[in-house]
Amino acid sequence: MTEINLRGLDKNELLQLQKDVAKELKEYDERSRKEARAKLEAEAAALGFTLEELTGKKPIKKANPPKYAHPENPTMTWSGRGRQPAWIKEHLEAGKSLDDLQIRK
């Protein structure tokens, strides 16, 4: 393993190193988890089952993708399901259409 002289780094360099290490650890865990799942699914398939049949768990459902976005702040979105956000209500109360906020692909 490469040795790094941490005492020779300033605070900003140490903070960046910390972020880089945390990101790499997260990606490493994700890769390891995917590899393990693939191995387990292959073993279950070889025995004539799905992994979900053996564990009794259903696959995790994905969240509904957003259908509407705030006109001034596109990071504020709504899937069109559940309770309407305040910005949607304000838009509709102003007499505007929900179609105006629809995300176009």
Coordinates of C-alpha atoms in Angstrom, one line a residue:
M1 CA 0.0 0.0 0.0
T2 CA 1.2 3.5 -0.8
E3 CA 2.1 5.5 2.2
I4 CA 0.8 9.1 2.3
N5 CA 2.4 11.7 4.5
L6 CA -0.7 13.2 6.0
R7 CA 1.2 15.7 8.1
G8 CA 2.4 17.4 4.8
L9 CA -1.1 18.2 3.7
D10 CA -3.0 21.3 4.6
K11 CA -6.6 21.2 6.0
N12 CA -8.3 21.6 2.6
E13 CA -6.2 18.8 1.1
L14 CA -7.1 16.6 4.1
L15 CA -10.8 17.4 3.8
Q16 CA -10.7 16.6 0.0
L17 CA -8.8 13.3 0.8
Q18 CA -11.5 12.5 3.3
K19 CA -14.3 13.1 0.7
D20 CA -12.5 11.1 -1.9
V21 CA -12.0 8.1 0.5
A22 CA -15.6 8.2 1.6
K23 CA -16.8 8.2 -2.0
E24 CA -14.5 5.4 -2.9
L25 CA -15.6 3.3 0.1
K26 CA -19.3 3.8 -0.9
E27 CA -18.5 2.8 -4.5
Y28 CA -16.5 -0.2 -3.3
D29 CA -19.4 -1.4 -1.1
E30 CA -21.9 -0.9 -3.9
R31 CA -19.7 -3.0 -6.3
S32 CA -19.2 -5.7 -3.7
R33 CA -23.0 -5.8 -3.0
K34 CA -23.8 -6.2 -6.7
E35 CA -21.2 -8.9 -7.2
A36 CA -22.5 -10.8 -4.2
R37 CA -26.1 -10.5 -5.4
A38 CA -25.2 -11.7 -8.9
K39 CA -23.5 -14.8 -7.4
L40 CA -26.4 -15.5 -5.1
E41 CA -28.9 -15.1 -8.0
A42 CA -26.8 -17.4 -10.2
E43 CA -26.7 -20.1 -7.4
A44 CA -30.5 -19.8 -6.8
A45 CA -31.1 -20.1 -10.5
A46 CA -29.0 -23.2 -10.7
L47 CA -31.2 -24.7 -8.1
G48 CA -34.4 -23.6 -10.0
F49 CA -35.4 -20.7 -7.8
T50 CA -35.2 -16.9 -7.8
L51 CA -33.4 -15.2 -5.0
E52 CA -36.7 -13.6 -3.9
E53 CA -38.4 -17.0 -3.7
L54 CA -35.6 -18.2 -1.3
T55 CA -35.5 -15.1 0.9
G56 CA -39.2 -14.4 0.9
K57 CA -38.6 -10.8 0.1
K58 CA -40.0 -8.9 -2.9
P59 CA -37.8 -6.7 -5.0
I60 CA -37.6 -3.1 -3.8
K61 CA -40.0 -0.9 -5.7
K62 CA -38.5 2.1 -7.3
A63 CA -39.9 5.5 -6.5
N64 CA -42.2 7.1 -9.0
P65 CA -40.3 9.4 -11.3
P66 CA -41.1 13.1 -11.1
K67 CA -43.6 14.4 -13.6
Y68 CA -43.7 18.1 -12.6
A69 CA -41.0 20.6 -11.8
H70 CA -41.0 24.0 -10.3
P71 CA -40.6 26.6 -13.1
E72 CA -37.8 28.6 -11.2
N73 CA -36.2 25.7 -9.3
P74 CA -36.1 22.5 -11.3
T75 CA -34.8 20.6 -8.3
M76 CA -38.2 20.9 -6.7
T77 CA -40.3 18.1 -8.3
W78 CA -43.5 16.2 -7.8
S79 CA -44.4 12.7 -9.1
G80 CA -48.1 13.6 -9.4
R81 CA -49.0 11.2 -6.7
G82 CA -49.8 11.9 -3.1
R83 CA -50.2 15.3 -1.5
Q84 CA -49.6 18.3 -3.8
P85 CA -46.6 20.5 -2.7
A86 CA -47.4 24.1 -1.8
W87 CA -45.8 25.4 -5.0
I88 CA -48.2 23.2 -7.1
K89 CA -51.2 24.5 -5.2
E90 CA -50.0 28.1 -5.6
H91 CA -49.6 27.6 -9.3
L92 CA -53.1 26.1 -9.7
E93 CA -54.7 28.8 -7.5
A94 CA -53.2 31.4 -9.7
G95 CA -55.3 30.0 -12.5
K96 CA -52.4 28.3 -14.3
S97 CA -52.4 24.8 -15.7
L98 CA -50.6 21.7 -14.3
D99 CA -49.5 21.1 -17.9
D100 CA -47.3 24.2 -17.6
L101 CA -45.2 22.4 -15.0
Q102 CA -44.9 19.0 -16.7
I103 CA -41.4 17.8 -17.3
R104 CA -40.8 17.4 -21.0
K105 CA -38.4 14.8 -22.3

